[in-house]
Coordinates of C-alpha atoms in Angstrom, one line a residue:
M34 CA -22.3 29.0 -35.5
Q35 CA -22.3 32.0 -37.8
K36 CA -19.7 32.3 -40.5
P37 CA -17.3 35.2 -40.1
L38 CA -18.1 38.0 -42.6
L39 CA -15.6 40.7 -42.2
E40 CA -12.6 38.6 -43.3
H41 CA -14.3 38.5 -46.7
I42 CA -14.9 42.2 -46.9
N43 CA -12.0 44.1 -48.5
T44 CA -13.9 46.9 -50.3
P45 CA -17.4 48.5 -50.2
E46 CA -18.2 46.4 -53.4
D47 CA -17.8 43.3 -51.2
L48 CA -20.0 44.8 -48.6
R49 CA -22.8 45.6 -51.0
Q50 CA -23.0 41.9 -51.8
L51 CA -24.2 41.1 -48.3
K52 CA -27.8 40.7 -47.3
K53 CA -29.3 43.4 -45.1
A54 CA -29.9 40.7 -42.5
D55 CA -26.1 40.0 -42.2
L56 CA -25.1 43.6 -41.6
P57 CA -25.7 43.7 -37.7
Q58 CA -23.2 40.6 -37.5
L59 CA -20.8 42.6 -39.6
A60 CA -21.2 45.6 -37.3
H61 CA -20.3 43.4 -34.3
E62 CA -17.2 42.0 -36.1
L63 CA -16.1 45.5 -37.1
R64 CA -16.4 46.7 -33.5
Q65 CA -14.4 43.8 -32.2
L66 CA -11.5 44.5 -34.7
I67 CA -11.4 48.1 -33.9
I68 CA -11.2 47.3 -30.1
K69 CA -8.7 44.6 -30.6
I70 CA -6.2 46.8 -32.6
V71 CA -6.7 50.0 -30.7
A72 CA -6.2 48.2 -27.3
T73 CA -2.6 47.4 -28.2
K74 CA -1.6 50.1 -30.8
E75 CA -3.7 53.1 -29.2
G76 CA -5.7 55.7 -31.1
H77 CA -9.1 57.3 -31.2
L78 CA -11.5 54.6 -30.0
G79 CA -14.9 56.1 -28.8
A80 CA -15.8 58.0 -31.9
S81 CA -15.2 55.1 -34.3
L82 CA -17.1 52.6 -32.1
G83 CA -20.1 55.1 -32.2
V84 CA -20.4 55.2 -35.9
V85 CA -20.0 51.6 -36.9
E86 CA -23.7 51.1 -38.1
L87 CA -23.5 54.5 -39.9
T88 CA -20.3 53.6 -41.7
I89 CA -21.7 50.3 -42.9
A90 CA -24.9 52.0 -44.0
L91 CA -23.1 54.7 -46.0
H92 CA -20.9 52.4 -47.8
Y93 CA -23.8 50.0 -48.4
V94 CA -26.2 52.6 -49.9
Y95 CA -23.8 54.9 -51.7
N96 CA -21.4 54.1 -54.5
T97 CA -18.1 55.1 -52.9
P98 CA -15.6 56.2 -54.1
Y99 CA -17.6 57.7 -57.1
D100 CA -20.0 59.2 -54.5
L101 CA -17.9 61.3 -52.2
L102 CA -17.8 60.8 -48.4
I103 CA -16.2 63.2 -46.0
W104 CA -15.7 62.5 -42.3
D105 CA -15.4 65.7 -40.3
V106 CA -12.1 65.7 -38.1
G107 CA -11.7 62.0 -38.8
H108 CA -11.6 60.6 -35.3
Q109 CA -14.6 58.3 -36.3
A110 CA -13.1 56.9 -39.5
Y111 CA -11.5 53.7 -38.3
G112 CA -14.4 51.6 -39.5
H113 CA -14.3 53.4 -42.9
K114 CA -10.6 52.6 -43.3
I115 CA -11.2 48.9 -42.5
L116 CA -14.0 48.6 -45.1
T117 CA -12.1 50.5 -47.7
G118 CA -9.1 48.2 -48.4
R119 CA -7.0 48.9 -45.3
K120 CA -8.1 46.0 -43.0
A121 CA -5.0 44.1 -43.4
I122 CA -2.8 47.0 -42.5
F123 CA -5.1 48.6 -40.0
D124 CA -2.7 47.4 -37.2
T125 CA -0.2 50.0 -38.6
N126 CA -2.6 52.8 -37.8
R127 CA -0.6 55.9 -36.5
Q128 CA 2.5 54.0 -36.5
L129 CA 5.7 55.2 -38.3
N130 CA 5.3 54.5 -42.1
G131 CA 1.8 53.0 -41.3
I132 CA -1.6 54.4 -42.2
S133 CA -2.7 57.7 -40.9
G134 CA -5.0 58.0 -38.0
F135 CA -7.2 60.4 -40.1
P136 CA -8.5 60.2 -43.6
K137 CA -5.8 61.3 -46.2
R138 CA -6.3 61.7 -49.9
S139 CA -2.9 60.3 -50.8
E140 CA -3.7 57.1 -48.8
S141 CA -6.9 56.0 -50.5
E142 CA -9.3 57.0 -53.3
Y143 CA -12.0 56.5 -50.6
D144 CA -10.6 59.3 -48.5
A145 CA -12.2 62.2 -50.5
F146 CA -10.7 64.9 -48.4
G147 CA -7.9 65.1 -45.9
V148 CA -9.0 66.0 -42.4
G149 CA -7.8 66.4 -38.8
H150 CA -9.1 69.7 -37.7
S151 CA -12.8 70.2 -37.1
S152 CA -15.7 71.7 -39.1
T153 CA -14.2 71.6 -42.6
S154 CA -16.4 68.8 -44.0
I155 CA -19.5 71.0 -45.0
S156 CA -17.5 73.5 -47.0
A157 CA -15.4 70.8 -48.7
A158 CA -18.4 68.7 -49.6
L159 CA -20.3 71.7 -50.8
G160 CA -17.3 72.6 -53.0
M161 CA -17.3 69.1 -54.5
A162 CA -21.1 69.2 -55.1
I163 CA -20.8 72.5 -56.9
A164 CA -17.9 71.1 -59.0
S165 CA -20.1 68.0 -59.9
Q166 CA -22.9 70.2 -61.0
L167 CA -20.5 72.3 -63.2
K168 CA -19.1 69.2 -64.7
G169 CA -22.5 67.6 -65.3
E170 CA -21.7 64.6 -63.0
K171 CA -24.4 62.7 -61.0
K172 CA -22.8 62.2 -57.8
H173 CA -23.8 62.2 -54.2
H174 CA -21.7 64.2 -51.7
I175 CA -22.0 63.3 -48.0
A176 CA -20.4 65.1 -45.0
V177 CA -20.5 63.4 -41.6
I178 CA -20.1 66.0 -38.9
G179 CA -20.5 65.8 -35.1
D180 CA -22.6 68.0 -32.8
A181 CA -19.5 69.6 -31.4
S182 CA -18.0 70.3 -34.8
I183 CA -21.3 71.7 -36.3
A184 CA -21.3 74.4 -33.7
S185 CA -18.0 75.9 -35.0
G186 CA -18.1 79.1 -37.1
M187 CA -16.8 77.5 -40.3
A188 CA -19.5 74.9 -40.2
F189 CA -22.1 77.6 -40.0
E190 CA -20.5 79.4 -42.9
G191 CA -20.8 76.3 -44.9
L192 CA -24.5 75.8 -44.0
N193 CA -25.3 79.3 -44.6
H194 CA -24.0 79.0 -48.3
A195 CA -25.3 75.5 -49.0
G196 CA -28.8 76.6 -48.0
V197 CA -29.0 78.9 -51.0
T198 CA -27.8 76.3 -53.5
N199 CA -29.4 73.3 -55.1
A200 CA -26.3 71.3 -54.6
N201 CA -26.7 67.5 -54.2
L202 CA -25.4 67.6 -50.7
L203 CA -26.3 65.5 -47.6
I204 CA -25.0 66.5 -44.2
I205 CA -25.3 63.8 -41.5
L206 CA -25.3 65.2 -38.0
N207 CA -23.8 62.5 -35.8
D208 CA -25.2 63.7 -32.5
N209 CA -23.7 62.0 -29.5
A210 CA -23.5 65.1 -27.3
I211 CA -19.8 65.0 -27.0
G212 CA -16.6 65.9 -28.8
I213 CA -13.5 65.2 -26.9
D214 CA -15.2 66.7 -23.8
P215 CA -19.0 67.1 -23.5
S216 CA -20.4 69.5 -26.0
V217 CA -21.4 73.0 -24.8
G218 CA -23.4 76.0 -25.9
A219 CA -26.9 77.0 -27.0
L220 CA -26.8 74.8 -30.1
K221 CA -26.1 71.7 -27.9
Q222 CA -29.1 72.6 -25.8
Y223 CA -31.2 73.1 -29.0
L224 CA -30.2 69.6 -30.2
T225 CA -30.9 68.0 -26.8
N226 CA -34.4 69.6 -26.9
V227 CA -34.9 68.2 -30.5
K228 CA -34.0 64.7 -29.2
K229 CA -36.4 65.0 -26.3
G230 CA -39.2 66.5 -28.4
T231 CA -39.4 69.6 -26.3
E232 CA -38.0 72.0 -28.8
K233 CA -40.6 74.7 -29.5
Q234 CA -38.7 76.9 -31.9
D235 CA -38.6 76.5 -35.6
N236 CA -36.2 73.9 -36.8
I237 CA -32.9 75.7 -37.4
F238 CA -31.8 73.6 -40.3
E239 CA -35.1 73.9 -42.1
A240 CA -34.8 77.6 -41.6
L241 CA -31.4 77.4 -43.4
N242 CA -33.3 75.8 -46.4
F243 CA -32.2 72.1 -45.6
N244 CA -34.5 69.2 -46.1
Y245 CA -34.3 68.0 -42.5
S246 CA -35.0 64.5 -41.3
G247 CA -34.6 62.8 -37.9
P248 CA -33.6 62.4 -35.3
I249 CA -33.3 58.7 -35.8
D250 CA -31.3 56.1 -34.1
G251 CA -27.9 55.9 -35.5
H252 CA -27.4 52.2 -34.3
D253 CA -30.5 50.8 -36.2
L254 CA -29.1 49.6 -39.5
P255 CA -32.4 48.8 -41.3
L256 CA -33.7 52.3 -40.4
L257 CA -30.4 54.0 -41.4
I258 CA -30.3 52.2 -44.8
S259 CA -34.0 52.9 -45.5
E260 CA -33.6 56.7 -44.7
L261 CA -30.4 57.0 -46.8
N262 CA -32.1 55.4 -49.8
R263 CA -35.0 57.9 -49.4
L264 CA -32.6 60.8 -49.1
K265 CA -30.9 59.7 -52.4
T266 CA -34.0 60.5 -54.2
L267 CA -34.3 64.0 -53.0
N268 CA -32.7 67.1 -54.7
G269 CA -30.9 69.9 -53.0
P270 CA -29.2 70.3 -49.5
K271 CA -30.4 67.7 -47.0
L272 CA -29.6 67.1 -43.4
L273 CA -30.1 63.8 -41.5
H274 CA -29.9 63.9 -37.7
V275 CA -28.7 60.7 -36.2
I276 CA -28.3 59.9 -32.6
T277 CA -25.4 57.7 -31.6
T278 CA -23.5 56.7 -28.4
K279 CA -19.8 57.4 -28.3
G280 CA -17.9 54.2 -27.4
K281 CA -20.8 51.9 -28.4
G282 CA -20.1 48.3 -27.8
L283 CA -17.6 48.7 -25.1
K284 CA -19.1 49.2 -21.7
Q285 CA -16.3 51.3 -20.2
A286 CA -16.1 53.4 -23.3
E287 CA -19.8 54.2 -23.1
R288 CA -19.6 54.9 -19.4
D289 CA -16.5 57.1 -19.5
Q290 CA -16.5 58.8 -23.0
V291 CA -13.9 61.5 -22.2
K292 CA -11.3 59.0 -21.1
Y293 CA -12.0 56.5 -23.8
H294 CA -11.9 59.1 -26.6
A295 CA -8.3 58.1 -26.9
P296 CA -7.7 55.8 -24.0
G297 CA -4.1 54.6 -24.7
K298 CA -3.5 50.8 -24.1
F299 CA -6.3 48.8 -22.6
D300 CA -7.5 45.2 -22.2
A301 CA -9.5 44.3 -25.3
N302 CA -11.5 41.7 -23.5
T303 CA -12.3 43.6 -20.3
G304 CA -12.0 47.1 -21.5
E305 CA -10.0 48.0 -18.5
L306 CA -7.2 50.6 -18.9
N307 CA -3.6 49.6 -18.5
S308 CA -2.4 51.0 -15.1
G309 CA 1.1 51.9 -16.7
S310 CA 4.2 52.5 -14.7
T311 CA 4.1 53.4 -11.0
E312 CA 7.5 55.3 -11.4
L313 CA 7.2 58.8 -10.0
R314 CA 7.4 61.0 -13.1
P315 CA 7.2 64.8 -13.7
P316 CA 3.8 66.1 -14.2
K317 CA 2.6 66.8 -17.7
Y318 CA 3.0 70.5 -18.9
Q319 CA -0.8 70.7 -19.3
D320 CA -1.2 70.0 -15.6
V321 CA 1.5 72.4 -14.5
F322 CA -0.6 74.9 -16.4
G323 CA -3.9 73.7 -14.9
E324 CA -2.7 73.7 -11.3
T325 CA -0.8 77.0 -11.7
I326 CA -3.7 79.0 -13.0
V327 CA -5.9 77.9 -10.3
E328 CA -3.3 78.9 -7.7
L329 CA -2.9 82.3 -9.4
A330 CA -6.6 82.8 -9.9
K331 CA -7.3 82.2 -6.3
A332 CA -5.1 85.2 -5.5
N333 CA -6.0 87.4 -8.4
K334 CA -9.7 87.9 -9.0
Q335 CA -9.0 89.4 -12.5
I336 CA -7.7 86.1 -14.0
I337 CA -9.9 84.4 -16.5
G338 CA -9.4 81.0 -18.2
I339 CA -10.6 80.2 -21.7
T340 CA -10.4 77.1 -23.9
P341 CA -12.0 76.2 -27.2
A342 CA -13.4 72.7 -26.3
M343 CA -10.2 71.2 -24.6
P344 CA -10.9 71.6 -20.9
T345 CA -9.5 68.1 -20.2
G346 CA -6.6 68.2 -22.8
S347 CA -5.4 71.6 -21.5
S348 CA -6.3 70.8 -17.8
L349 CA -8.3 74.1 -17.6
K350 CA -10.8 71.6 -16.2
Y351 CA -9.1 72.2 -12.7
M352 CA -10.1 75.9 -12.9
M353 CA -13.5 75.0 -14.2
E354 CA -14.2 72.7 -11.1
E355 CA -12.8 75.1 -8.5
I356 CA -13.7 78.6 -10.0
P357 CA -16.3 77.8 -12.6
E358 CA -17.5 81.5 -12.9
R359 CA -14.1 82.5 -14.3
A360 CA -13.3 79.6 -16.5
F361 CA -15.0 79.2 -20.0
D362 CA -15.1 76.3 -22.5
V363 CA -16.5 78.1 -25.6
G364 CA -16.7 75.0 -27.8
I365 CA -14.8 74.4 -31.0
A366 CA -14.4 78.2 -31.7
E367 CA -10.8 79.3 -31.7
Q368 CA -11.5 82.7 -33.4
H369 CA -14.2 83.4 -30.8
A370 CA -11.9 82.3 -27.9
V371 CA -9.3 84.8 -29.1
T372 CA -11.6 87.8 -29.5
L373 CA -13.5 87.0 -26.4
A374 CA -10.3 87.2 -24.5
A375 CA -9.5 90.4 -26.3
G376 CA -12.8 92.0 -25.2
M377 CA -12.1 90.9 -21.6
A378 CA -8.7 92.4 -21.7
T379 CA -10.2 95.8 -22.7
Q380 CA -12.0 95.7 -19.5
G381 CA -9.1 95.0 -17.2
L382 CA -9.4 91.3 -16.9
I383 CA -6.4 89.0 -17.3
P384 CA -7.4 86.2 -19.8
F385 CA -5.3 83.1 -20.2
C386 CA -6.5 81.6 -23.6
N387 CA -5.3 78.0 -23.7
I388 CA -5.3 76.7 -27.3
Y389 CA -3.4 73.7 -28.7
S390 CA -0.6 75.2 -31.0
T391 CA -2.0 73.5 -34.1
F392 CA -5.5 75.0 -33.5
L393 CA -4.2 78.5 -33.0
Q394 CA -3.6 78.5 -36.8
R395 CA -7.5 78.7 -37.0
A396 CA -7.5 82.1 -35.2
Y397 CA -4.5 83.8 -36.9
D398 CA -6.4 86.9 -38.0
Q399 CA -7.8 87.4 -34.5
V400 CA -4.4 87.2 -32.9
I401 CA -3.2 89.9 -35.3
H402 CA -6.2 92.1 -35.7
D403 CA -8.0 91.8 -32.4
V404 CA -5.1 91.4 -30.0
A405 CA -1.7 92.5 -31.1
L406 CA -2.8 95.4 -33.2
Q407 CA -4.6 96.8 -30.1
K408 CA -1.8 95.8 -27.7
L409 CA -4.1 93.9 -25.6
P410 CA -2.5 91.8 -22.9
V411 CA -4.1 88.5 -23.7
I412 CA -1.9 85.5 -22.5
F413 CA -1.9 82.7 -25.0
C414 CA -0.9 79.2 -23.6
L415 CA -0.1 77.1 -26.5
D416 CA -0.2 73.4 -25.6
R417 CA 1.1 70.5 -27.6
A418 CA 3.7 72.8 -29.3
G419 CA 6.4 71.0 -31.3
L420 CA 6.1 67.3 -32.6
V421 CA 3.1 65.6 -31.0
G422 CA 3.6 62.1 -32.4
E423 CA 1.0 59.7 -33.7
D424 CA -1.6 62.3 -34.7
G425 CA 0.8 63.4 -37.3
A426 CA 0.8 66.1 -39.9
T427 CA -2.5 67.7 -39.1
H428 CA -1.6 68.1 -35.4
H429 CA 2.1 68.9 -35.1
G430 CA 2.5 72.3 -33.4
V431 CA 5.6 73.2 -35.3
Y432 CA 4.6 76.4 -37.0
D433 CA 3.7 78.7 -34.0
L434 CA 7.2 80.3 -33.6
A435 CA 7.4 81.1 -37.2
F436 CA 3.9 82.4 -37.8
L437 CA 3.8 84.4 -34.5
N438 CA 7.4 85.8 -35.0
C439 CA 6.3 88.2 -37.7
I440 CA 3.6 89.8 -35.6
P441 CA 4.4 93.2 -33.9
N442 CA 3.6 93.9 -30.3
L443 CA 3.7 90.1 -29.3
I444 CA 6.0 88.6 -26.7
I445 CA 6.9 85.1 -27.4
F446 CA 8.2 82.7 -24.8
A447 CA 9.1 79.0 -24.7
P448 CA 9.9 77.7 -21.2
K449 CA 12.6 75.1 -20.9
D450 CA 10.9 73.3 -18.0
A451 CA 7.9 73.3 -15.7
I452 CA 9.4 75.8 -13.4
A453 CA 9.8 78.4 -16.1
L454 CA 6.2 77.7 -17.3
R455 CA 5.1 78.4 -13.8
N456 CA 7.1 81.5 -13.5
I457 CA 6.1 83.0 -16.7
M458 CA 2.5 82.5 -16.0
F459 CA 3.1 84.3 -12.6
T460 CA 4.9 87.1 -14.5
A461 CA 2.1 87.4 -17.0
Q462 CA -0.6 88.2 -14.5
L463 CA 1.5 91.1 -13.1
R464 CA 0.0 93.0 -16.0
L465 CA 2.2 93.2 -19.1
D466 CA 1.3 95.9 -21.5
L467 CA 1.6 93.5 -24.5
P468 CA 0.1 90.2 -25.4
L469 CA 2.2 87.1 -24.6
A470 CA 2.4 83.7 -26.3
I471 CA 3.7 80.8 -24.1
R472 CA 4.4 77.5 -26.0
Y473 CA 5.0 74.3 -24.4
P474 CA 5.0 70.7 -25.5
R475 CA 2.8 67.6 -24.9
G476 CA 3.9 65.4 -22.1
S477 CA 6.3 65.5 -19.1
G478 CA 7.4 68.7 -17.5
H479 CA 10.9 67.5 -17.1
V480 CA 11.3 68.4 -13.4
L481 CA 9.9 66.7 -10.4
E482 CA 10.2 69.5 -7.9
W483 CA 8.4 72.2 -9.8
K484 CA 6.1 73.9 -7.2
K485 CA 8.7 76.4 -6.1
P486 CA 7.9 79.9 -4.8
F487 CA 7.1 82.1 -7.8
E488 CA 9.8 84.3 -9.2
A489 CA 9.1 87.0 -11.9
I490 CA 10.9 86.6 -15.1
K491 CA 12.6 89.5 -16.8
I492 CA 11.1 90.0 -20.2
G493 CA 13.5 89.3 -23.1
K494 CA 16.3 87.8 -21.1
G495 CA 18.2 84.6 -21.7
S496 CA 20.8 82.8 -19.7
C497 CA 24.0 80.6 -19.9
L498 CA 23.5 77.1 -18.8
K499 CA 26.9 75.8 -19.5
K500 CA 30.2 77.5 -20.3
G501 CA 32.6 76.1 -22.8
N502 CA 34.7 77.0 -25.8
T503 CA 34.5 77.5 -29.5
I504 CA 30.9 76.7 -30.2
A505 CA 27.8 78.1 -28.5
V506 CA 24.5 76.1 -28.9
L507 CA 21.4 78.2 -28.5
S508 CA 18.2 76.5 -27.6
I509 CA 14.6 77.6 -27.1
G510 CA 12.2 75.8 -25.0
T511 CA 12.5 72.2 -23.9
M512 CA 15.2 71.5 -26.6
A513 CA 17.5 72.5 -23.7
F514 CA 17.3 69.0 -22.4
V515 CA 18.4 67.6 -25.8
V516 CA 21.3 70.0 -25.8
E517 CA 22.2 69.1 -22.2
K518 CA 22.4 65.5 -23.1
A519 CA 24.3 66.0 -26.4
I520 CA 27.1 68.2 -24.9
E521 CA 27.4 66.3 -21.6
K522 CA 31.1 65.4 -22.4
L523 CA 31.9 68.2 -24.7
D524 CA 33.6 71.6 -24.0
I525 CA 30.7 73.4 -25.6
S526 CA 28.6 76.4 -24.4
H527 CA 24.9 76.2 -24.1
Y528 CA 22.5 79.2 -23.7
D529 CA 18.8 79.1 -23.0
I530 CA 17.1 81.8 -25.1
P531 CA 13.4 81.5 -24.0
F532 CA 12.2 84.6 -25.6
L533 CA 11.9 84.6 -29.4
K534 CA 10.5 88.2 -29.1
P535 CA 12.1 90.3 -27.8
L536 CA 15.4 88.6 -28.2
D537 CA 18.2 89.2 -25.7
S538 CA 20.4 91.5 -27.9
M539 CA 22.9 92.0 -25.1
L540 CA 23.5 88.4 -24.5
L541 CA 23.6 87.7 -28.2
H542 CA 26.3 90.4 -28.8
Q543 CA 28.4 88.7 -26.0
I544 CA 27.8 85.3 -27.6
F545 CA 28.9 86.4 -31.1
A546 CA 31.9 88.1 -29.6
D547 CA 33.0 85.0 -27.8
Y548 CA 32.5 82.0 -30.2
K549 CA 33.7 80.9 -33.5
A550 CA 30.4 79.2 -34.5
I551 CA 26.8 79.2 -33.4
I552 CA 24.3 76.4 -33.5
T553 CA 20.5 77.1 -32.9
I554 CA 18.1 74.4 -32.3
E555 CA 14.3 74.5 -32.0
E556 CA 11.3 72.2 -32.1
G557 CA 9.6 74.0 -34.8
V558 CA 10.0 74.8 -38.6
V559 CA 13.5 76.1 -39.3
I560 CA 12.1 78.7 -41.8
G561 CA 11.0 81.9 -40.0
G562 CA 11.6 80.7 -36.5
F563 CA 14.2 81.0 -33.8
G564 CA 17.2 80.1 -36.0
S565 CA 16.0 82.7 -38.7
S566 CA 15.9 85.4 -36.1
I567 CA 19.4 84.7 -35.0
L568 CA 20.6 84.7 -38.5
A569 CA 18.8 88.0 -39.0
F570 CA 20.5 89.4 -36.0
A571 CA 23.9 88.3 -37.1
N572 CA 23.4 89.8 -40.5
T573 CA 22.1 93.1 -39.0
H574 CA 25.2 93.5 -36.8
N575 CA 27.6 92.2 -39.5
Y576 CA 28.8 89.1 -37.6
T577 CA 30.4 86.7 -40.0
Q578 CA 30.9 83.5 -38.1
K579 CA 29.1 80.3 -39.1
V580 CA 25.5 80.0 -37.8
M581 CA 24.0 76.4 -38.1
T582 CA 20.2 76.4 -37.8
L583 CA 18.6 73.1 -36.7
G584 CA 14.8 72.6 -36.7
I585 CA 12.0 70.9 -38.5
D586 CA 12.6 70.5 -42.3
D587 CA 10.6 72.4 -44.8
Q588 CA 8.0 69.6 -45.2
F589 CA 5.0 68.2 -43.5
I590 CA 6.1 65.6 -40.9
E591 CA 4.0 62.5 -40.8
H592 CA 3.0 60.3 -37.9
G593 CA 5.2 58.2 -35.5
S594 CA 6.3 58.4 -32.0
I595 CA 7.9 61.6 -30.9
D596 CA 11.3 59.9 -30.4
Q597 CA 11.2 58.4 -33.9
L598 CA 10.2 61.8 -35.5
M599 CA 13.0 63.6 -33.6
R600 CA 15.6 61.1 -34.7
L601 CA 14.2 61.4 -38.4
Q602 CA 14.5 65.2 -38.1
K603 CA 18.0 64.8 -36.5
L604 CA 16.9 66.7 -33.5
D605 CA 17.8 64.0 -31.1
A606 CA 20.9 64.2 -28.7
E607 CA 22.9 61.7 -30.8
S608 CA 22.4 63.6 -34.0
L609 CA 23.2 66.9 -32.4
K610 CA 26.4 65.6 -30.8
S611 CA 27.5 64.3 -34.3
K612 CA 26.8 67.6 -35.9
I613 CA 28.8 69.4 -33.1
K614 CA 31.8 67.1 -33.7
D615 CA 31.7 67.7 -37.4
L616 CA 31.6 71.4 -36.9
L617 CA 34.5 71.3 -34.4
L618 CA 36.5 69.3 -36.9
E619 CA 35.7 71.8 -39.7
L620 CA 36.7 74.7 -37.4
N621 CA 40.0 73.1 -36.5
M622 CA 40.8 72.3 -40.1
G623 CA 39.9 75.8 -41.1

């Protein structure tokens, strides 16, 4: 019986003491540990299983952390974390106060660059390589990037610059033909042809002045080690093309790569997914979007659906299946997605551009310059708005209200439930004369009976949900349900203000006339968002009563469950109830 190896490996230094012949056994043990932990603690499974051999080979050949290794996005970095001193605490991965699900500079010297969004690795590694040259340091700089991420515009910008330098840079193209969903586009087809040996054109990477090698089997450890050792001796920018299987080592993960990208809890022995609760629950907001756009698009031939590489996560896949000629996955290309939608809008089409809130940050200029400036009626559907939980600081969608708020010509709406989401989508396709951003959270749509007849929503109007005395709580979006729970037994008013822009000034004047104090609450950063707008309204109109603004603190929020993070930010019902009682006491004493 073979002696276990992984239990004795705490750093890459330990790894380098092993014989090459022992490394396949280590790869097997590393896979089993990843499967065991992710089965119960959840996380990104398939990507990390696919690069086990590559991870071992990189730390075996290169002198990390002196040599700098960057993992693009970071979904595939679990093996890296285990081999770099975090094995004993890997079971805290993505848990509150545990290690991050992504490489993070403050967590380990082996995490050379903090990641979470795609296509940053080449630019960062090139920056490091140039810095090493300037400082006279003899370092290697390695960026591991997937076939989906390398198709993004920023990756091409990095390739374009790197190709005219003599930087000591190695790009490893981890080609498994899938990101979260299957990769798309002409570059994907090119890479497929390269793998098959049918590509007739010049090599695209050699044309960009890279020393290209491959494609090679990314699960063949001796071959990987041999090739990496050869590449260490070459100067200038290099690209190694490796072919891997996402989910390698777990049959179900290899077979269903989309579902096992981040499968939730599953049986570590069989690989079967946990069936979960059979309780009837409201649909996810993404599915409300997905089903509604199909329903609307069947009746309105001008409707188009667009997503940058998130057809499953956004549920645009429903439209892609039923009306494929009018639904587009453009790959990891948020900037292109927004301007593509703008171009379509100039021609009378009605584009619904579905982008996760955190990824819209990547297309900020396009929202301003290509859409809002020209008053083009693009409909932005911003999924995963607010706190998203275990993915942490790189993925929380808490900035959208604030960074969109300052853009002229833009309507901003946050539905309080699935019915409101459905109705604003219906309203949007009636041809508004301005762009519209609709932001909604991850998870449940809060109401079971949501497929009601469509009703048009009056732009810029709010409503009173509960009438009370002394204090009015103003909520935007799904925070209405937190407020509802908090004030259940309190004589407090509650108003739903779904439009951040335009604000319902008539309703606000009435509120400020009727109440001694106002509380605003939002699942977004408190600076520049909903509460800031209410404060500005009060100041403009010389209202002097107290306005308390509740939202996300001026700090990056780390990972944990959504409930845990809401409590830490004091945005849960109990915290709100306590603040209301304190304010009532203050008003009575005053």
